Structure formats: C-alpha cells, structure tokens
Amino acid sequence: MMESQAPRVSVEGFDGPLDLLLELVEEKKLDILTVRLGDLADAYLARVRAMAELPADEVSAFLALASRLVLLKARSLLPSLEPIPDEEGESEEDLRLRLLEYAIVRERAGQLGARLRAGERAFHREGGTVELPPRGGEVDALASAWSRVLALATRQREEDIVAPGERYSVEQRTAEIEALVAAQERVSFATLLGDAPTVGFAVVTFIATSAQT
C-alpha cells in the first residue's frame, strides 16, 4: 500500500496522516466532536518547526484538509446543513462559500449565547467591563479570513512559510487576540496578521479567531 503523502498530525486518539483522519471522520469511524481543531493545528505546527524545510504544497494540503474537518464538525453540530460535497473538483470559491455557510451557522447559534459569553469572555479593568464580539465576527468575516490564509499559502516562498525560531500556539494567540480586543473593542483580521505574516502564524491566528472547539 502506498504511504500517504498528507501532513502527519498527532492529537488525542489519533496519530497519523491528516487525510486518514479525515477519512475516518467521513466514514464515521471517528467522532469529529472528539477532535479538537486547535490541538490539531498546534500539533502540526510543532512538527513544522522541527523540519529543516517545508514544501509549500504540504502546507496547502494541510489547509485544505483542515478546512474540510472544520466544515464536517459544523455539520455534526447542526445536522440540518446540506451534506458537504466531495472535494474532487472543488474550487477555492466553493470552499469560501462553505466557510461562509459555517460562519452563518456560528453567528446564528453561537457557542453559549450572548449572556454566557459576556460572563466568561469579558475583561475587567478600571472603569468597567469590555465584552468580546462574537467569535467569527461579521457573517462574511470567517470566509474572508480563510481566503487570506489560502492566498498566503499560494504566494509565499517555502522559506517564508514558517520563520526560523517562530513560536506560537492557538492558546497563546487566543490570549493575545483577546487582549487586543479588550483594548480596542474590534480588530480586523488584516490587523491581526500584520504586515508580513508567515503561513504558520496566519493559520494559528485564523483558528484562534474562529473555531476554538
């Protein structure tokens, strides 16, 4: 049997190529609700940092497979969504539309509702309390943010994908973003990325601002 060329990831309950993880989820041999996408991204980026070189096509493969897992998880949380089509022949616009659908679901449902969010996701400082905006932002924000990540993966040189000595995690990036939002109330995804982000930094930022599930 030919060995998979997909990126390898290691999360609780699974250690192997990402396409196998996706296959197990799609065949209902593994419950997508048990897969923490933030942990998956952290595990992959830890592997990336240990590599001397990283092919750009592997990063693109990771982005494509991980995005499909995000949509599968959204569908498992709301079964009334239309079935996710096979990836063969799927264009970047198809992916954007599916991410937009997911963003709409997130906006309508929320994770725990506005009241719970206000209680658990607030920062206290002298003069009052600052509440974070709903995760995902505007209806189109999630899809727009992911498009930026895909664009980075397409145009960056291999050596620019992960900068030497770069260290970040979803948990760390989430804390940084929450601190920014506490101070500025609303921050655009472009601002969070900065002037010259690497793909690795962009992926962590995207996950930190969208799907901490």
mmCIF file of C-alpha atoms in Angstrom:
data_model
loop_
_atom_site.group_PDB
_atom_site.id
_atom_site.type_symbol
_atom_site.label_atom_id
_atom_site.label_comp_id
_atom_site.label_asym_id
_atom_site.label_seq_id
_atom_site.Cartn_x
_atom_site.Cartn_y
_atom_site.Cartn_z
ATOM 1 C CA MET A 1 0.000 0.000 0.000
ATOM 2 C CA MET A 2 1.342 3.435 -0.951
ATOM 3 C CA GLU A 3 2.193 5.576 2.036
ATOM 4 C CA SER A 4 0.114 8.728 2.381
ATOM 5 C CA GLN A 5 1.869 11.960 1.438
ATOM 6 C CA ALA A 6 -0.515 14.061 3.535
ATOM 7 C CA PRO A 7 0.787 16.025 6.538
ATOM 8 C CA ARG A 8 1.056 13.932 9.717
ATOM 9 C CA VAL A 9 -0.698 15.099 12.860
ATOM 10 C CA SER A 10 -0.928 13.821 16.406
ATOM 11 C CA VAL A 11 -3.930 14.590 18.599
ATOM 12 C CA GLU A 12 -5.713 12.754 21.376
ATOM 13 C CA GLY A 13 -6.947 9.452 19.954
ATOM 14 C CA PHE A 14 -5.129 9.723 16.613
ATOM 15 C CA ASP A 15 -1.587 9.761 15.264
ATOM 16 C CA GLY A 16 -1.100 9.609 11.516
ATOM 17 C CA PRO A 17 -1.642 11.360 8.178
ATOM 18 C CA LEU A 18 -4.298 14.063 8.109
ATOM 19 C CA ASP A 19 -6.088 12.543 5.126
ATOM 20 C CA LEU A 20 -6.566 9.323 7.116
ATOM 21 C CA LEU A 21 -8.065 11.324 9.974
ATOM 22 C CA LEU A 22 -10.446 12.956 7.507
ATOM 23 C CA GLU A 23 -11.321 9.565 6.010
ATOM 24 C CA LEU A 24 -12.077 8.079 9.437
ATOM 25 C CA VAL A 25 -14.311 11.030 10.260
ATOM 26 C CA GLU A 26 -16.152 10.878 6.931
ATOM 27 C CA GLU A 27 -16.712 7.130 7.328
ATOM 28 C CA LYS A 28 -17.985 7.752 10.866
ATOM 29 C CA LYS A 29 -15.246 5.579 12.348
ATOM 30 C CA LEU A 30 -14.097 8.528 14.437
ATOM 31 C CA ASP A 31 -16.351 11.098 16.091
ATOM 32 C CA ILE A 32 -15.437 14.557 14.796
ATOM 33 C CA LEU A 33 -16.651 16.043 18.080
ATOM 34 C CA THR A 34 -13.709 14.385 19.831
ATOM 35 C CA VAL A 35 -11.197 16.134 17.552
ATOM 36 C CA ARG A 36 -10.009 19.461 18.961
ATOM 37 C CA LEU A 37 -9.071 21.518 15.930
ATOM 38 C CA GLY A 38 -6.910 23.902 17.945
ATOM 39 C CA ASP A 39 -4.859 20.986 19.265
ATOM 40 C CA LEU A 40 -4.583 19.611 15.737
ATOM 41 C CA ALA A 41 -3.157 22.891 14.450
ATOM 42 C CA ASP A 42 -0.732 23.159 17.363
ATOM 43 C CA ALA A 43 0.473 19.598 16.778
ATOM 44 C CA TYR A 44 1.049 20.199 13.084
ATOM 45 C CA LEU A 45 2.877 23.471 13.641
ATOM 46 C CA ALA A 46 5.116 21.805 16.233
ATOM 47 C CA ARG A 47 6.086 19.313 13.525
ATOM 48 C CA VAL A 48 6.671 22.150 11.063
ATOM 49 C CA ARG A 49 9.072 23.884 13.445
ATOM 50 C CA ALA A 50 11.141 20.706 13.682
ATOM 51 C CA MET A 51 11.618 20.477 9.908
ATOM 52 C CA ALA A 52 14.592 21.957 8.098
ATOM 53 C CA GLU A 53 12.459 22.662 5.030
ATOM 54 C CA LEU A 54 8.727 22.664 4.398
ATOM 55 C CA PRO A 55 7.248 22.190 0.901
ATOM 56 C CA ALA A 56 4.582 24.756 0.118
ATOM 57 C CA ASP A 57 2.311 22.060 -1.312
ATOM 58 C CA GLU A 58 2.224 20.311 2.084
ATOM 59 C CA VAL A 59 1.001 23.475 3.770
ATOM 60 C CA SER A 60 -1.677 23.844 1.095
ATOM 61 C CA ALA A 61 -2.720 20.232 1.688
ATOM 62 C CA PHE A 62 -2.959 20.849 5.419
ATOM 63 C CA LEU A 63 -5.114 23.941 4.885
ATOM 64 C CA ALA A 64 -7.470 22.089 2.539
ATOM 65 C CA LEU A 65 -7.857 19.015 4.757
ATOM 66 C CA ALA A 66 -8.175 21.016 7.966
ATOM 67 C CA SER A 67 -10.831 23.276 6.450
ATOM 68 C CA ARG A 68 -12.848 20.214 5.478
ATOM 69 C CA LEU A 69 -12.656 18.980 9.068
ATOM 70 C CA VAL A 70 -13.944 22.364 10.249
ATOM 71 C CA LEU A 71 -16.971 22.031 7.974
ATOM 72 C CA LEU A 72 -17.592 18.421 8.983
ATOM 73 C CA LYS A 73 -17.573 19.498 12.608
ATOM 74 C CA ALA A 74 -20.030 22.286 11.847
ATOM 75 C CA ARG A 75 -22.313 19.775 10.134
ATOM 76 C CA SER A 76 -22.144 17.396 13.101
ATOM 77 C CA LEU A 77 -23.247 20.230 15.378
ATOM 78 C CA LEU A 78 -26.111 21.197 13.061
ATOM 79 C CA PRO A 79 -27.255 18.133 11.046
ATOM 80 C CA SER A 80 -29.756 20.188 9.030
ATOM 81 C CA LEU A 81 -26.893 21.594 6.959
ATOM 82 C CA GLU A 82 -26.621 20.280 3.412
ATOM 83 C CA PRO A 83 -24.141 17.377 3.029
ATOM 84 C CA ILE A 84 -20.604 18.511 2.299
ATOM 85 C CA PRO A 85 -19.734 17.643 -1.333
ATOM 86 C CA ASP A 86 -16.769 15.530 -2.367
ATOM 87 C CA GLU A 87 -13.588 17.571 -2.576
ATOM 88 C CA GLU A 88 -12.789 16.481 -6.137
ATOM 89 C CA GLY A 89 -13.175 19.443 -8.455
ATOM 90 C CA GLU A 90 -13.822 21.814 -5.575
ATOM 91 C CA SER A 91 -12.620 25.339 -6.252
ATOM 92 C CA GLU A 92 -11.389 27.962 -3.823
ATOM 93 C CA GLU A 93 -14.730 29.734 -4.314
ATOM 94 C CA ASP A 94 -16.577 26.534 -3.320
ATOM 95 C CA LEU A 95 -14.500 26.425 -0.153
ATOM 96 C CA ARG A 96 -15.211 30.078 0.524
ATOM 97 C CA LEU A 97 -18.963 29.515 0.171
ATOM 98 C CA ARG A 98 -18.876 26.550 2.533
ATOM 99 C CA LEU A 99 -16.900 28.560 5.057
ATOM 100 C CA LEU A 100 -19.438 31.358 4.691
ATOM 101 C CA GLU A 101 -22.205 28.846 5.447
ATOM 102 C CA TYR A 102 -20.304 27.802 8.541
ATOM 103 C CA ALA A 103 -19.874 31.439 9.571
ATOM 104 C CA ILE A 104 -23.638 31.970 9.302
ATOM 105 C CA VAL A 105 -24.256 28.930 11.485
ATOM 106 C CA ARG A 106 -21.824 30.244 14.074
ATOM 107 C CA GLU A 107 -23.410 33.690 14.029
ATOM 108 C CA ARG A 108 -26.949 32.374 14.478
ATOM 109 C CA ALA A 109 -26.250 29.738 17.080
ATOM 110 C CA GLY A 110 -23.194 30.984 18.969
ATOM 111 C CA GLN A 111 -21.489 28.611 21.351
ATOM 112 C CA LEU A 112 -23.124 29.511 24.596
ATOM 113 C CA GLY A 113 -25.145 32.574 23.729
ATOM 114 C CA ALA A 114 -24.515 36.241 24.354
ATOM 115 C CA ARG A 115 -25.168 36.119 28.085
ATOM 116 C CA LEU A 116 -22.794 33.264 28.736
ATOM 117 C CA ARG A 117 -20.169 34.872 26.530
ATOM 118 C CA ALA A 118 -20.493 38.137 28.438
ATOM 119 C CA GLY A 119 -19.848 36.302 31.676
ATOM 120 C CA GLU A 120 -16.967 34.093 30.563
ATOM 121 C CA ARG A 121 -15.304 36.136 27.838
ATOM 122 C CA ALA A 122 -15.042 39.554 29.458
ATOM 123 C CA PHE A 123 -12.052 41.528 30.673
ATOM 124 C CA HIS A 124 -12.299 43.623 33.819
ATOM 125 C CA ARG A 125 -10.368 46.840 34.084
ATOM 126 C CA GLU A 126 -10.701 50.142 35.862
ATOM 127 C CA GLY A 127 -13.789 51.898 34.566
ATOM 128 C CA GLY A 128 -15.843 48.863 33.550
ATOM 129 C CA THR A 129 -16.006 45.672 31.535
ATOM 130 C CA VAL A 130 -15.187 45.118 27.869
ATOM 131 C CA GLU A 131 -17.042 42.271 26.161
ATOM 132 C CA LEU A 132 -15.519 40.456 23.218
ATOM 133 C CA PRO A 133 -17.505 40.470 19.957
ATOM 134 C CA PRO A 134 -18.944 37.101 18.865
ATOM 135 C CA ARG A 135 -16.312 34.702 17.597
ATOM 136 C CA GLY A 136 -16.270 34.732 13.839
ATOM 137 C CA GLY A 137 -17.149 38.439 13.637
ATOM 138 C CA GLU A 138 -19.333 39.538 10.741
ATOM 139 C CA VAL A 139 -21.157 36.953 8.638
ATOM 140 C CA ASP A 140 -18.525 37.038 5.908
ATOM 141 C CA ALA A 141 -15.507 37.502 8.176
ATOM 142 C CA LEU A 142 -14.604 33.837 8.610
ATOM 143 C CA ALA A 143 -14.646 33.145 4.880
ATOM 144 C CA SER A 144 -12.712 36.329 4.141
ATOM 145 C CA ALA A 145 -10.092 35.486 6.765
ATOM 146 C CA TRP A 146 -9.623 31.964 5.409
ATOM 147 C CA SER A 147 -9.228 33.360 1.886
ATOM 148 C CA ARG A 148 -6.342 35.477 3.194
ATOM 149 C CA VAL A 149 -4.687 32.386 4.662
ATOM 150 C CA LEU A 150 -5.075 30.486 1.382
ATOM 151 C CA ALA A 151 -3.633 33.431 -0.533
ATOM 152 C CA LEU A 152 -0.591 33.456 1.749
ATOM 153 C CA ALA A 153 -0.033 29.742 1.206
ATOM 154 C CA THR A 154 -0.203 30.242 -2.546
ATOM 155 C CA ARG A 155 2.196 33.146 -2.917
ATOM 156 C CA GLN A 156 4.804 32.695 -0.198
ATOM 157 C CA ARG A 157 8.132 31.077 -0.825
ATOM 158 C CA GLU A 158 8.890 27.881 1.068
ATOM 159 C CA GLU A 159 11.362 29.596 3.377
ATOM 160 C CA ASP A 160 8.749 32.221 4.288
ATOM 161 C CA ILE A 161 6.081 29.767 5.398
ATOM 162 C CA VAL A 162 7.477 29.389 8.904
ATOM 163 C CA ALA A 163 10.147 31.828 10.020
ATOM 164 C CA PRO A 164 13.196 30.455 11.892
ATOM 165 C CA GLY A 165 12.619 30.444 15.625
ATOM 166 C CA GLU A 166 8.920 31.207 15.229
ATOM 167 C CA ARG A 167 6.959 30.081 18.287
ATOM 168 C CA TYR A 168 3.219 30.251 18.692
ATOM 169 C CA SER A 169 0.223 28.192 19.764
ATOM 170 C CA VAL A 170 -3.525 28.572 19.431
ATOM 171 C CA GLU A 171 -3.821 29.149 23.178
ATOM 172 C CA GLN A 172 -1.131 31.832 23.180
ATOM 173 C CA ARG A 173 -2.543 33.553 20.099
ATOM 174 C CA THR A 174 -6.063 33.486 21.551
ATOM 175 C CA ALA A 175 -4.828 35.269 24.666
ATOM 176 C CA GLU A 176 -3.047 37.890 22.547
ATOM 177 C CA ILE A 177 -6.143 38.499 20.422
ATOM 178 C CA GLU A 178 -8.414 38.757 23.454
ATOM 179 C CA ALA A 179 -6.073 41.338 24.965
ATOM 180 C CA LEU A 180 -6.194 43.377 21.749
ATOM 181 C CA VAL A 181 -9.983 43.201 21.592
ATOM 182 C CA ALA A 182 -10.242 44.192 25.237
ATOM 183 C CA ALA A 183 -8.226 47.311 24.490
ATOM 184 C CA GLN A 184 -9.641 48.206 21.064
ATOM 185 C CA GLU A 185 -13.120 46.582 21.116
ATOM 186 C CA ARG A 186 -12.917 45.491 17.448
ATOM 187 C CA VAL A 187 -9.861 44.399 15.480
ATOM 188 C CA SER A 188 -9.801 43.333 11.814
ATOM 189 C CA PHE A 189 -8.247 40.062 10.699
ATOM 190 C CA ALA A 190 -5.852 42.021 8.471
ATOM 191 C CA THR A 191 -4.650 43.922 11.530
ATOM 192 C CA LEU A 192 -4.132 40.678 13.439
ATOM 193 C CA LEU A 193 -1.995 39.292 10.610
ATOM 194 C CA GLY A 194 0.272 42.338 10.466
ATOM 195 C CA ASP A 195 2.408 43.432 7.525
ATOM 196 C CA ALA A 196 4.317 40.234 6.674
ATOM 197 C CA PRO A 197 2.798 37.161 8.341
ATOM 198 C CA THR A 198 4.032 33.644 7.724
ATOM 199 C CA VAL A 199 1.513 30.964 6.792
ATOM 200 C CA GLY A 200 2.032 29.251 10.139
ATOM 201 C CA PHE A 201 1.221 32.452 12.020
ATOM 202 C CA ALA A 202 -1.817 33.045 9.796
ATOM 203 C CA VAL A 203 -3.196 29.542 10.406
ATOM 204 C CA VAL A 204 -2.887 29.904 14.179
ATOM 205 C CA THR A 205 -4.476 33.359 14.047
ATOM 206 C CA PHE A 206 -7.369 32.080 11.931
ATOM 207 C CA ILE A 207 -8.125 29.200 14.291
ATOM 208 C CA ALA A 208 -7.775 31.425 17.352
ATOM 209 C CA THR A 209 -10.346 33.866 15.957
ATOM 210 C CA SER A 210 -12.832 31.331 14.634
ATOM 211 C CA ALA A 211 -13.138 27.771 15.847
ATOM 212 C CA GLN A 212 -11.876 27.138 19.366
ATOM 213 C CA THR A 213 -13.862 23.904 19.568
#
